[in-house]
Amino acid sequence: MNKNNYALIMAGGVGSRFWPVSRTEFPKQFIDFFGVGKTLIQSTYDRFLQICPAENIFIVTNELYVDLIKEQLPALSENQILAEPIMRNTAPCIAYGSMKIAELNPDAVIVVAPSDHTIANQKEFVRAIEQSMEAAAQNKCLITLGIKPNRPDIGYGYIQYIDEVLQSDGSIHKVKTFTEKPNLELAQSFIQSGDFLWNAGIFIWSAKAIASAFEKHLPDMYDIFRQGTPFYNTTNEITFIANAYLQCTNISIDFGIMEKADNVYVLPADFGWSDLGTWASIYEMAEKDYVGNAVIPSKQVMMFDSSNCMVNVPEEKLVILQGLHNYIVVEANNTLLICPRSEEQNVKNIVADVKAKFANKFI
C-alpha cells in the first residue's frame, strides 16, 4: 500500500432530506439505513482502508459530531479528526484538510470523498481510486470520478468530457463543462449525447496540485489556511481553525475551483454508486417484496393491498398499512412522516416549515 495515499472523508452534513430519521444531533452518515451492522461512515472508512494506511485517513466534520466520530471510528487518533467550528461548504474543509496533510507529507496524494455514499462494487471502486491516485501523483491535475448515467436524473450534477485524455490508456478525460442539476429536458439531452457523466463529488489530486489551485482560484482562502502552517498537527491547531473559519466565504469546491481550473480531468466509472440523497435512493437500493415494498426493518410491519412503498419505522412498533401505494412512511424521534414518493423532494421544505413552527424540538 502506497504510504503517500491519503483520504479526506467529509462528514459534516445534516442530511435533512432523510428527516425525521436523520436529525441535526444524529445525521445520516452515522445511521445504518440498511440494517447491515455498519453505519454509512463506517462503511466509507472501511473502503478507504483498502487504499490508504489507517493513519492516513482523516475525517473532517462539524465539531458537534466529534464524539460520534470517536464512538463509531475508535481507531482514529485525535489528530485524524478535523473539527469545523461552523459550516462553510466544501472548499474551506478541503483547504483545511489538504494543507494539514501537506504538512505531514508534502508528497501526499489525496482522495476527497463524502461519508454518506454507498458503493455496490467495492473492487471496482478501489481500482478506479487507485488508478486516479497514480495519475494524480504523476501529473499536476485535478481528477474527479464521473458515474456513467443510466437515466436522466435531475437530482445530480453533470460533467461533460472531451476526447483529450490524461494518459496513454485513454480512460481519464479532460473535462469540458460542469452543469448543476439540470431540468428534465436538458438531462435527457445529456444522456442522449453520450459524453456526460454524473458528478459523484469524489476528487483526487496531489497536495501540491490542490494548493496551487487554491492559490490561483481562491487566493483569499489560500492565504487564510496557509497561515496555519506552523499550527497544523499541533495543540494550537484548534484555536487557529476557529479563527480561520470566521474569515472564510461559504463556497463549494465545485464552484470555487473545479468549474474554473483548466487542468480538470474525469475518470468515467461504474461501481454501483449512490449518493443516498433522498428516500428514493434508499428505496432503489433496498430489498423489496413481490409488489415493490421496501420495509426496513421488516419485523412488525404488515402490508395489505399496498405496493411500491418505502417504510422505515422503529422495530418495536407494529405498523399496518392498508391500500397505500407509492408512499414513503417514516417514523423516528417522536415524528411520523407520510409522503407520496413523487413528492419526496419537498421533505427539505417540510423540515424548514417544522423548524419555523416548533424551533429545534423536532429537528
C-alpha positions as YAML, in Angstrom:
chain: A
units: angstrom
residues:
- id: 1
  name: MET
  ca: [0.00, 0.00, 0.00]
- id: 2
  name: ASN
  ca: [1.38, 3.41, -1.01]
- id: 3
  name: LYS
  ca: [2.38, 5.45, 2.06]
- id: 4
  name: ASN
  ca: [1.69, 8.66, 0.10]
- id: 5
  name: ASN
  ca: [-2.00, 7.81, -0.32]
- id: 6
  name: TYR
  ca: [-4.31, 9.83, 1.93]
- id: 7
  name: ALA
  ca: [-8.09, 10.05, 2.30]
- id: 8
  name: LEU
  ca: [-10.09, 13.05, 3.47]
- id: 9
  name: ILE
  ca: [-13.65, 11.99, 4.30]
- id: 10
  name: MET
  ca: [-16.21, 14.80, 4.58]
- id: 11
  name: ALA
  ca: [-18.74, 14.09, 7.32]
- id: 12
  name: GLY
  ca: [-20.24, 17.40, 8.37]
- id: 13
  name: GLY
  ca: [-23.67, 17.42, 6.69]
- id: 14
  name: VAL
  ca: [-27.01, 17.23, 8.49]
- id: 15
  name: GLY
  ca: [-28.88, 15.10, 5.92]
- id: 16
  name: SER
  ca: [-32.16, 17.00, 6.14]
- id: 17
  name: ARG
  ca: [-33.74, 15.07, 3.25]
- id: 18
  name: PHE
  ca: [-33.74, 11.97, 5.47]
- id: 19
  name: TRP
  ca: [-35.68, 13.63, 8.26]
- id: 20
  name: PRO
  ca: [-37.06, 12.52, 10.66]
- id: 21
  name: VAL
  ca: [-34.57, 9.61, 10.89]
- id: 22
  name: SER
  ca: [-31.65, 11.94, 10.20]
- id: 23
  name: ARG
  ca: [-31.60, 14.90, 12.59]
- id: 24
  name: THR
  ca: [-29.17, 17.66, 13.45]
- id: 25
  name: GLU
  ca: [-27.88, 15.82, 16.52]
- id: 26
  name: PHE
  ca: [-27.56, 12.49, 14.70]
- id: 27
  name: PRO
  ca: [-27.31, 12.95, 10.91]
- id: 28
  name: LYS
  ca: [-27.49, 10.31, 8.21]
- id: 29
  name: GLN
  ca: [-23.77, 9.46, 7.98]
- id: 30
  name: PHE
  ca: [-23.98, 7.94, 11.47]
- id: 31
  name: ILE
  ca: [-27.02, 5.76, 10.66]
- id: 32
  name: ASP
  ca: [-27.22, 2.15, 9.45]
- id: 33
  name: PHE
  ca: [-30.03, 2.58, 6.92]
- id: 34
  name: PHE
  ca: [-29.93, -0.96, 5.54]
- id: 35
  name: GLY
  ca: [-29.52, -2.94, 8.74]
- id: 36
  name: VAL
  ca: [-26.12, -4.31, 7.71]
- id: 37
  name: GLY
  ca: [-24.39, -3.67, 11.04]
- id: 38
  name: LYS
  ca: [-22.36, -0.68, 9.80]
- id: 39
  name: THR
  ca: [-23.26, 2.98, 9.51]
- id: 40
  name: LEU
  ca: [-22.56, 4.88, 6.31]
- id: 41
  name: ILE
  ca: [-19.40, 6.49, 7.68]
- id: 42
  name: GLN
  ca: [-18.11, 3.15, 8.98]
- id: 43
  name: SER
  ca: [-18.61, 1.60, 5.55]
- id: 44
  name: THR
  ca: [-16.83, 4.55, 3.90]
- id: 45
  name: TYR
  ca: [-13.89, 4.28, 6.32]
- id: 46
  name: ASP
  ca: [-13.57, 0.54, 5.67]
- id: 47
  name: ARG
  ca: [-13.47, 1.14, 1.90]
- id: 48
  name: PHE
  ca: [-10.53, 3.50, 2.23]
- id: 49
  name: LEU
  ca: [-8.63, 1.07, 4.45]
- id: 50
  name: GLN
  ca: [-8.11, -0.86, 1.20]
- id: 51
  name: ILE
  ca: [-6.47, 2.18, -0.40]
- id: 52
  name: CYS
  ca: [-4.66, 4.13, 2.33]
- id: 53
  name: PRO
  ca: [-2.76, 3.24, 5.51]
- id: 54
  name: ALA
  ca: [-5.07, 3.61, 8.51]
- id: 55
  name: GLU
  ca: [-3.04, 6.53, 9.87]
- id: 56
  name: ASN
  ca: [-3.55, 8.37, 6.54]
- id: 57
  name: ILE
  ca: [-7.36, 8.54, 6.77]
- id: 58
  name: PHE
  ca: [-8.73, 11.85, 8.06]
- id: 59
  name: ILE
  ca: [-12.33, 12.83, 8.83]
- id: 60
  name: VAL
  ca: [-13.45, 16.45, 8.58]
- id: 61
  name: THR
  ca: [-16.71, 17.11, 10.41]
- id: 62
  name: ASN
  ca: [-18.68, 19.63, 12.38]
- id: 63
  name: GLU
  ca: [-17.41, 19.97, 15.94]
- id: 64
  name: LEU
  ca: [-20.88, 18.81, 17.06]
- id: 65
  name: TYR
  ca: [-20.11, 15.34, 15.71]
- id: 66
  name: VAL
  ca: [-16.61, 14.73, 17.06]
- id: 67
  name: ASP
  ca: [-17.88, 12.45, 19.82]
- id: 68
  name: LEU
  ca: [-19.96, 10.46, 17.31]
- id: 69
  name: ILE
  ca: [-16.87, 10.05, 15.13]
- id: 70
  name: LYS
  ca: [-14.85, 8.79, 18.09]
- id: 71
  name: GLU
  ca: [-17.62, 6.37, 19.04]
- id: 72
  name: GLN
  ca: [-18.12, 4.93, 15.56]
- id: 73
  name: LEU
  ca: [-14.47, 5.03, 14.42]
- id: 74
  name: PRO
  ca: [-12.49, 4.37, 17.62]
- id: 75
  name: ALA
  ca: [-9.30, 3.52, 15.73]
- id: 76
  name: LEU
  ca: [-8.83, 7.16, 14.72]
- id: 77
  name: SER
  ca: [-6.39, 9.32, 16.63]
- id: 78
  name: GLU
  ca: [-7.35, 12.81, 17.81]
- id: 79
  name: ASN
  ca: [-5.21, 14.29, 15.03]
- id: 80
  name: GLN
  ca: [-7.18, 12.43, 12.35]
- id: 81
  name: ILE
  ca: [-10.45, 14.18, 13.28]
- id: 82
  name: LEU
  ca: [-10.74, 17.71, 11.88]
- id: 83
  name: ALA
  ca: [-13.45, 19.68, 13.66]
- id: 84
  name: GLU
  ca: [-15.07, 22.58, 11.81]
- id: 85
  name: PRO
  ca: [-16.39, 25.30, 14.16]
- id: 86
  name: ILE
  ca: [-19.04, 26.43, 11.65]
- id: 87
  name: MET
  ca: [-20.40, 25.16, 8.32]
- id: 88
  name: ARG
  ca: [-18.77, 26.84, 5.35]
- id: 89
  name: ASN
  ca: [-19.36, 24.34, 2.50]
- id: 90
  name: THR
  ca: [-16.74, 22.10, 0.90]
- id: 91
  name: ALA
  ca: [-13.98, 24.50, -0.23]
- id: 92
  name: PRO
  ca: [-12.84, 25.53, 3.28]
- id: 93
  name: CYS
  ca: [-12.89, 21.98, 4.65]
- id: 94
  name: ILE
  ca: [-10.85, 20.74, 1.68]
- id: 95
  name: ALA
  ca: [-8.37, 23.61, 2.04]
- id: 96
  name: TYR
  ca: [-8.02, 22.82, 5.75]
- id: 97
  name: GLY
  ca: [-7.61, 19.07, 5.28]
- id: 98
  name: SER
  ca: [-5.28, 19.30, 2.30]
- id: 99
  name: MET
  ca: [-2.91, 21.78, 3.94]
- id: 100
  name: LYS
  ca: [-2.88, 19.82, 7.19]
- id: 101
  name: ILE
  ca: [-1.98, 16.65, 5.28]
- id: 102
  name: ALA
  ca: [0.65, 18.50, 3.24]
- id: 103
  name: GLU
  ca: [2.43, 19.44, 6.46]
- id: 104
  name: LEU
  ca: [2.66, 15.76, 7.32]
- id: 105
  name: ASN
  ca: [3.71, 14.68, 3.83]
- id: 106
  name: PRO
  ca: [4.40, 17.17, 1.00]
- id: 107
  name: ASP
  ca: [4.23, 14.27, -1.49]
- id: 108
  name: ALA
  ca: [0.73, 13.25, -0.42]
- id: 109
  name: VAL
  ca: [-1.88, 12.26, -2.98]
- id: 110
  name: ILE
  ca: [-5.34, 12.85, -1.54]
- id: 111
  name: VAL
  ca: [-8.74, 11.39, -2.32]
- id: 112
  name: VAL
  ca: [-11.62, 13.52, -1.03]
- id: 113
  name: ALA
  ca: [-14.97, 11.78, -0.62]
- id: 114
  name: PRO
  ca: [-18.30, 12.21, 1.18]
- id: 115
  name: SER
  ca: [-19.03, 9.93, 4.13]
- id: 116
  name: ASP
  ca: [-22.58, 9.02, 3.16]
- id: 117
  name: HIS
  ca: [-22.39, 7.34, -0.26]
- id: 118
  name: THR
  ca: [-22.91, 3.66, -0.96]
- id: 119
  name: ILE
  ca: [-20.81, 1.54, -3.31]
- id: 120
  name: ALA
  ca: [-22.06, -1.83, -4.56]
- id: 121
  name: ASN
  ca: [-18.89, -2.96, -6.37]
- id: 122
  name: GLN
  ca: [-16.10, -2.40, -3.84]
- id: 123
  name: LYS
  ca: [-13.41, -3.98, -6.03]
- id: 124
  name: GLU
  ca: [-14.12, -1.68, -8.97]
- id: 125
  name: PHE
  ca: [-14.28, 1.34, -6.67]
- id: 126
  name: VAL
  ca: [-10.82, 0.57, -5.26]
- id: 127
  name: ARG
  ca: [-9.46, 0.04, -8.77]
- id: 128
  name: ALA
  ca: [-10.80, 3.40, -10.00]
- id: 129
  name: ILE
  ca: [-9.46, 5.30, -6.98]
- id: 130
  name: GLU
  ca: [-6.02, 3.69, -7.22]
- id: 131
  name: GLN
  ca: [-5.82, 4.42, -10.95]
- id: 132
  name: SER
  ca: [-6.75, 8.06, -10.31]
- id: 133
  name: MET
  ca: [-4.26, 8.42, -7.44]
- id: 134
  name: GLU
  ca: [-1.45, 7.05, -9.56]
- id: 135
  name: ALA
  ca: [-2.32, 9.51, -12.33]
- id: 136
  name: ALA
  ca: [-2.54, 12.41, -9.87]
- id: 137
  name: ALA
  ca: [0.90, 11.53, -8.48]
- id: 138
  name: GLN
  ca: [2.40, 11.77, -11.96]
- id: 139
  name: ASN
  ca: [0.53, 14.82, -13.26]
- id: 140
  name: LYS
  ca: [-0.27, 18.23, -11.81]
- id: 141
  name: CYS
  ca: [-4.00, 17.92, -12.32]
- id: 142
  name: LEU
  ca: [-7.34, 17.69, -10.54]
- id: 143
  name: ILE
  ca: [-9.26, 14.46, -11.12]
- id: 144
  name: THR
  ca: [-12.89, 13.69, -10.35]
- id: 145
  name: LEU
  ca: [-14.86, 10.50, -10.76]
- id: 146
  name: GLY
  ca: [-17.84, 10.59, -13.11]
- id: 147
  name: ILE
  ca: [-20.56, 7.96, -12.87]
- id: 148
  name: LYS
  ca: [-21.94, 6.58, -16.10]
- id: 149
  name: PRO
  ca: [-25.63, 7.61, -16.00]
- id: 150
  name: ASN
  ca: [-28.46, 5.15, -16.62]
- id: 151
  name: ARG
  ca: [-31.32, 7.65, -16.54]
- id: 152
  name: PRO
  ca: [-31.89, 11.43, -16.96]
- id: 153
  name: ASP
  ca: [-31.81, 12.21, -13.23]
- id: 154
  name: ILE
  ca: [-32.41, 15.88, -12.31]
- id: 155
  name: GLY
  ca: [-31.05, 15.41, -8.79]
- id: 156
  name: TYR
  ca: [-27.40, 15.13, -9.85]
- id: 157
  name: GLY
  ca: [-24.82, 17.47, -11.31]
- id: 158
  name: TYR
  ca: [-23.35, 16.50, -14.68]
- id: 159
  name: ILE
  ca: [-19.80, 16.53, -16.10]
- id: 160
  name: GLN
  ca: [-19.17, 16.82, -19.83]
- id: 161
  name: TYR
  ca: [-15.86, 15.45, -21.11]
- id: 162
  name: ILE
  ca: [-13.95, 15.55, -24.39]
- id: 163
  name: ASP
  ca: [-11.70, 13.11, -26.24]
- id: 164
  name: GLU
  ca: [-8.45, 14.59, -24.89]
- id: 165
  name: VAL
  ca: [-7.01, 12.21, -22.32]
- id: 166
  name: LEU
  ca: [-4.51, 12.46, -19.49]
- id: 167
  name: GLN
  ca: [-2.75, 9.16, -20.01]
- id: 168
  name: SER
  ca: [-1.99, 6.79, -22.85]
- id: 169
  name: ASP
  ca: [-4.64, 4.32, -21.60]
- id: 170
  name: GLY
  ca: [-7.24, 6.80, -22.78]
- id: 171
  name: SER
  ca: [-9.56, 6.45, -19.81]
- id: 172
  name: ILE
  ca: [-9.07, 9.75, -17.91]
- id: 173
  name: HIS
  ca: [-10.62, 12.54, -20.00]
- id: 174
  name: LYS
  ca: [-10.32, 16.32, -19.98]
- id: 175
  name: VAL
  ca: [-13.42, 17.98, -18.53]
- id: 176
  name: LYS
  ca: [-15.27, 20.46, -20.73]
- id: 177
  name: THR
  ca: [-18.14, 21.66, -18.52]
- id: 178
  name: PHE
  ca: [-19.91, 21.17, -15.19]
- id: 179
  name: THR
  ca: [-23.69, 21.57, -15.00]
- id: 180
  name: GLU
  ca: [-25.60, 21.67, -11.72]
- id: 181
  name: LYS
  ca: [-28.90, 19.75, -11.50]
- id: 182
  name: PRO
  ca: [-30.46, 20.42, -14.94]
- id: 183
  name: ASN
  ca: [-34.16, 20.31, -15.79]
- id: 184
  name: LEU
  ca: [-35.53, 17.07, -17.24]
- id: 185
  name: GLU
  ca: [-35.33, 18.14, -20.87]
- id: 186
  name: LEU
  ca: [-31.68, 19.11, -20.51]
- id: 187
  name: ALA
  ca: [-30.86, 15.95, -18.57]
- id: 188
  name: GLN
  ca: [-32.39, 13.87, -21.36]
- id: 189
  name: SER
  ca: [-30.22, 15.63, -23.94]
- id: 190
  name: PHE
  ca: [-27.16, 14.95, -21.78]
- id: 191
  name: ILE
  ca: [-27.91, 11.22, -21.72]
- id: 192
  name: GLN
  ca: [-28.50, 11.12, -25.47]
- id: 193
  name: SER
  ca: [-25.21, 12.89, -26.23]
- id: 194
  name: GLY
  ca: [-23.17, 10.16, -24.54]
- id: 195
  name: ASP
  ca: [-20.44, 12.48, -23.26]
- id: 196
  name: PHE
  ca: [-21.94, 13.42, -19.89]
- id: 197
  name: LEU
  ca: [-21.43, 11.75, -16.52]
- id: 198
  name: TRP
  ca: [-22.97, 12.20, -13.08]
- id: 199
  name: ASN
  ca: [-20.80, 14.21, -10.70]
- id: 200
  name: ALA
  ca: [-20.04, 11.87, -7.78]
- id: 201
  name: GLY
  ca: [-18.32, 14.54, -5.67]
- id: 202
  name: ILE
  ca: [-15.20, 12.36, -5.30]
- id: 203
  name: PHE
  ca: [-11.90, 14.15, -6.04]
- id: 204
  name: ILE
  ca: [-8.30, 13.03, -6.37]
- id: 205
  name: TRP
  ca: [-5.21, 15.26, -6.51]
- id: 206
  name: SER
  ca: [-1.76, 15.76, -5.10]
- id: 207
  name: ALA
  ca: [-1.36, 18.08, -2.14]
- id: 208
  name: LYS
  ca: [0.76, 20.32, -4.36]
- id: 209
  name: ALA
  ca: [-1.81, 20.46, -7.18]
- id: 210
  name: ILE
  ca: [-4.72, 21.43, -4.95]
- id: 211
  name: ALA
  ca: [-2.63, 24.02, -3.12]
- id: 212
  name: SER
  ca: [-1.79, 25.63, -6.48]
- id: 213
  name: ALA
  ca: [-5.45, 25.57, -7.46]
- id: 214
  name: PHE
  ca: [-6.48, 27.35, -4.26]
- id: 215
  name: GLU
  ca: [-3.71, 29.90, -4.71]
- id: 216
  name: LYS
  ca: [-4.91, 30.66, -8.25]
- id: 217
  name: HIS
  ca: [-8.71, 30.49, -7.94]
- id: 218
  name: LEU
  ca: [-9.43, 31.16, -4.24]
- id: 219
  name: PRO
  ca: [-6.40, 33.22, -3.20]
- id: 220
  name: ASP
  ca: [-8.03, 34.72, -0.09]
- id: 221
  name: MET
  ca: [-8.90, 31.28, 1.24]
- id: 222
  name: TYR
  ca: [-5.45, 30.02, 0.33]
- id: 223
  name: ASP
  ca: [-3.86, 32.82, 2.36]
- id: 224
  name: ILE
  ca: [-6.13, 32.13, 5.35]
- id: 225
  name: PHE
  ca: [-5.19, 28.46, 5.60]
- id: 226
  name: ARG
  ca: [-1.52, 28.90, 4.65]
- id: 227
  name: GLN
  ca: [-1.16, 30.98, 7.80]
- id: 228
  name: GLY
  ca: [-1.90, 27.79, 9.72]
- id: 229
  name: THR
  ca: [1.30, 26.09, 8.57]
- id: 230
  name: PRO
  ca: [3.04, 26.46, 11.97]
- id: 231
  name: PHE
  ca: [-0.06, 25.20, 13.79]
- id: 232
  name: TYR
  ca: [-1.27, 22.16, 11.85]
- id: 233
  name: ASN
  ca: [-0.82, 18.89, 13.76]
- id: 234
  name: THR
  ca: [-0.05, 20.76, 16.99]
- id: 235
  name: THR
  ca: [-2.07, 21.68, 20.08]
- id: 236
  name: ASN
  ca: [-2.61, 25.16, 18.58]
- id: 237
  name: GLU
  ca: [-4.48, 23.87, 15.51]
- id: 238
  name: ILE
  ca: [-7.99, 24.10, 17.02]
- id: 239
  name: THR
  ca: [-7.52, 27.73, 18.08]
- id: 240
  name: PHE
  ca: [-6.19, 28.67, 14.66]
- id: 241
  name: ILE
  ca: [-9.05, 26.94, 12.82]
- id: 242
  name: ALA
  ca: [-11.70, 28.61, 14.99]
- id: 243
  name: ASN
  ca: [-10.44, 31.99, 13.81]
- id: 244
  name: ALA
  ca: [-9.74, 30.91, 10.21]
- id: 245
  name: TYR
  ca: [-13.30, 29.72, 9.56]
- id: 246
  name: LEU
  ca: [-14.72, 33.07, 10.63]
- id: 247
  name: GLN
  ca: [-12.83, 34.62, 7.71]
- id: 248
  name: CYS
  ca: [-13.96, 32.09, 5.07]
- id: 249
  name: THR
  ca: [-16.66, 32.59, 2.49]
- id: 250
  name: ASN
  ca: [-19.29, 29.88, 2.08]
- id: 251
  name: ILE
  ca: [-18.40, 28.24, -1.24]
- id: 252
  name: SER
  ca: [-18.23, 24.75, -2.71]
- id: 253
  name: ILE
  ca: [-15.09, 23.23, -4.21]
- id: 254
  name: ASP
  ca: [-17.06, 22.71, -7.45]
- id: 255
  name: PHE
  ca: [-17.93, 26.38, -7.89]
- id: 256
  name: GLY
  ca: [-14.74, 27.77, -6.34]
- id: 257
  name: ILE
  ca: [-12.17, 25.66, -8.19]
- id: 258
  name: MET
  ca: [-13.37, 22.74, -10.34]
- id: 259
  name: GLU
  ca: [-15.51, 24.87, -12.67]
- id: 260
  name: LYS
  ca: [-12.68, 27.39, -13.15]
- id: 261
  name: ALA
  ca: [-9.50, 25.32, -13.38]
- id: 262
  name: ASP
  ca: [-8.11, 24.29, -16.77]
- id: 263
  name: ASN
  ca: [-6.41, 21.10, -15.55]
- id: 264
  name: VAL
  ca: [-9.51, 19.14, -14.51]
- id: 265
  name: TYR
  ca: [-9.97, 15.55, -15.70]
- id: 266
  name: VAL
  ca: [-12.62, 12.89, -15.12]
- id: 267
  name: LEU
  ca: [-12.45, 9.12, -14.94]
- id: 268
  name: PRO
  ca: [-15.73, 7.55, -16.14]
- id: 269
  name: ALA
  ca: [-16.63, 4.85, -13.62]
- id: 270
  name: ASP
  ca: [-19.34, 2.32, -12.88]
- id: 271
  name: PHE
  ca: [-19.22, 0.72, -9.44]
- id: 272
  name: GLY
  ca: [-22.81, 0.76, -8.23]
- id: 273
  name: TRP
  ca: [-22.68, 4.26, -6.78]
- id: 274
  name: SER
  ca: [-25.45, 6.09, -4.95]
- id: 275
  name: ASP
  ca: [-25.15, 9.36, -3.08]
- id: 276
  name: LEU
  ca: [-28.15, 8.43, -0.90]
- id: 277
  name: GLY
  ca: [-29.54, 11.90, -1.40]
- id: 278
  name: THR
  ca: [-33.21, 11.11, -0.80]
- id: 279
  name: TRP
  ca: [-35.52, 8.38, 0.46]
- id: 280
  name: ALA
  ca: [-35.94, 7.33, -3.18]
- id: 281
  name: SER
  ca: [-32.29, 6.33, -3.31]
- id: 282
  name: ILE
  ca: [-32.77, 4.18, -0.19]
- id: 283
  name: TYR
  ca: [-35.81, 2.63, -1.86]
- id: 284
  name: GLU
  ca: [-33.88, 1.87, -5.04]
- id: 285
  name: MET
  ca: [-31.13, 0.05, -3.16]
- id: 286
  name: ALA
  ca: [-33.24, -1.78, -0.57]
- id: 287
  name: GLU
  ca: [-34.61, -5.29, -0.94]
- id: 288
  name: LYS
  ca: [-38.29, -5.29, -1.98]
- id: 289
  name: ASP
  ca: [-41.13, -7.74, -1.79]
- id: 290
  name: TYR
  ca: [-43.01, -9.05, -4.82]
- id: 291
  name: VAL
  ca: [-45.17, -5.91, -5.06]
- id: 292
  name: GLY
  ca: [-42.30, -3.46, -4.65]
- id: 293
  name: ASN
  ca: [-42.48, -2.63, -0.94]
- id: 294
  name: ALA
  ca: [-39.16, -1.86, 0.79]
- id: 295
  name: VAL
  ca: [-39.55, -2.22, 4.55]
- id: 296
  name: ILE
  ca: [-36.58, -1.51, 6.86]
- id: 297
  name: PRO
  ca: [-36.69, -3.17, 9.33]
- id: 298
  name: SER
  ca: [-39.50, -5.57, 8.48]
- id: 299
  name: LYS
  ca: [-40.13, -7.36, 11.78]
- id: 300
  name: GLN
  ca: [-43.53, -5.87, 12.67]
- id: 301
  name: VAL
  ca: [-44.87, -4.22, 9.53]
- id: 302
  name: MET
  ca: [-47.94, -5.71, 7.86]
- id: 303
  name: MET
  ca: [-48.93, -4.61, 4.35]
- id: 304
  name: PHE
  ca: [-52.39, -5.16, 2.85]
- id: 305
  name: ASP
  ca: [-53.22, -4.15, -0.71]
- id: 306
  name: SER
  ca: [-50.18, -1.86, -0.65]
- id: 307
  name: SER
  ca: [-47.35, -1.59, -3.18]
- id: 308
  name: ASN
  ca: [-44.17, 0.30, -4.04]
- id: 309
  name: CYS
  ca: [-43.88, 1.86, -0.58]
- id: 310
  name: MET
  ca: [-40.75, 2.83, 1.34]
- id: 311
  name: VAL
  ca: [-41.29, 2.08, 5.05]
- id: 312
  name: ASN
  ca: [-38.80, 2.81, 7.83]
- id: 313
  name: VAL
  ca: [-40.22, 2.54, 11.34]
- id: 314
  name: PRO
  ca: [-38.98, 1.52, 14.82]
- id: 315
  name: GLU
  ca: [-38.50, -2.23, 15.26]
- id: 316
  name: GLU
  ca: [-40.68, -2.42, 18.37]
- id: 317
  name: LYS
  ca: [-43.74, -0.81, 16.74]
- id: 318
  name: LEU
  ca: [-46.49, -2.76, 14.98]
- id: 319
  name: VAL
  ca: [-47.38, -0.90, 11.77]
- id: 320
  name: ILE
  ca: [-50.25, -1.89, 9.49]
- id: 321
  name: LEU
  ca: [-50.74, -0.30, 6.07]
- id: 322
  name: GLN
  ca: [-53.90, -0.85, 4.05]
- id: 323
  name: GLY
  ca: [-54.42, 0.36, 0.48]
- id: 324
  name: LEU
  ca: [-51.30, 2.53, 0.29]
- id: 325
  name: HIS
  ca: [-49.39, 2.77, -2.98]
- id: 326
  name: ASN
  ca: [-46.18, 4.65, -3.85]
- id: 327
  name: TYR
  ca: [-45.72, 6.27, -0.43]
- id: 328
  name: ILE
  ca: [-42.90, 6.95, 1.99]
- id: 329
  name: VAL
  ca: [-43.78, 6.11, 5.60]
- id: 330
  name: VAL
  ca: [-41.06, 7.01, 8.12]
- id: 331
  name: GLU
  ca: [-41.19, 7.27, 11.88]
- id: 332
  name: ALA
  ca: [-38.38, 8.29, 14.22]
- id: 333
  name: ASN
  ca: [-37.72, 10.64, 17.12]
- id: 334
  name: ASN
  ca: [-41.39, 11.05, 18.01]
- id: 335
  name: THR
  ca: [-42.17, 12.16, 14.46]
- id: 336
  name: LEU
  ca: [-44.21, 10.45, 11.72]
- id: 337
  name: LEU
  ca: [-43.81, 11.39, 8.05]
- id: 338
  name: ILE
  ca: [-46.20, 10.11, 5.37]
- id: 339
  name: CYS
  ca: [-45.43, 11.45, 1.92]
- id: 340
  name: PRO
  ca: [-46.04, 10.39, -1.72]
- id: 341
  name: ARG
  ca: [-42.80, 9.12, -3.22]
- id: 342
  name: SER
  ca: [-43.32, 11.50, -6.13]
- id: 343
  name: GLU
  ca: [-43.13, 14.48, -3.75]
- id: 344
  name: GLU
  ca: [-40.15, 13.47, -1.64]
- id: 345
  name: GLN
  ca: [-38.09, 16.40, -2.90]
- id: 346
  name: ASN
  ca: [-40.34, 18.54, -0.69]
- id: 347
  name: VAL
  ca: [-39.01, 16.94, 2.51]
- id: 348
  name: LYS
  ca: [-36.34, 19.61, 2.85]
- id: 349
  name: ASN
  ca: [-39.02, 22.31, 2.65]
- id: 350
  name: ILE
  ca: [-41.13, 20.44, 5.18]
- id: 351
  name: VAL
  ca: [-38.20, 20.41, 7.59]
- id: 352
  name: ALA
  ca: [-37.86, 24.18, 7.20]
- id: 353
  name: ASP
  ca: [-41.55, 24.67, 7.99]
- id: 354
  name: VAL
  ca: [-41.36, 22.37, 11.03]
- id: 355
  name: LYS
  ca: [-38.38, 24.33, 12.30]
- id: 356
  name: ALA
  ca: [-40.23, 27.62, 11.79]
- id: 357
  name: LYS
  ca: [-43.19, 26.37, 13.83]
- id: 358
  name: PHE
  ca: [-41.52, 24.26, 16.53]
- id: 359
  name: ALA
  ca: [-37.93, 25.62, 16.55]
- id: 360
  name: ASN
  ca: [-35.48, 22.74, 17.03]
- id: 361
  name: LYS
  ca: [-37.81, 20.47, 19.02]
- id: 362
  name: PHE
  ca: [-38.29, 18.00, 16.15]
- id: 363
  name: ILE
  ca: [-35.20, 18.91, 14.11]
...
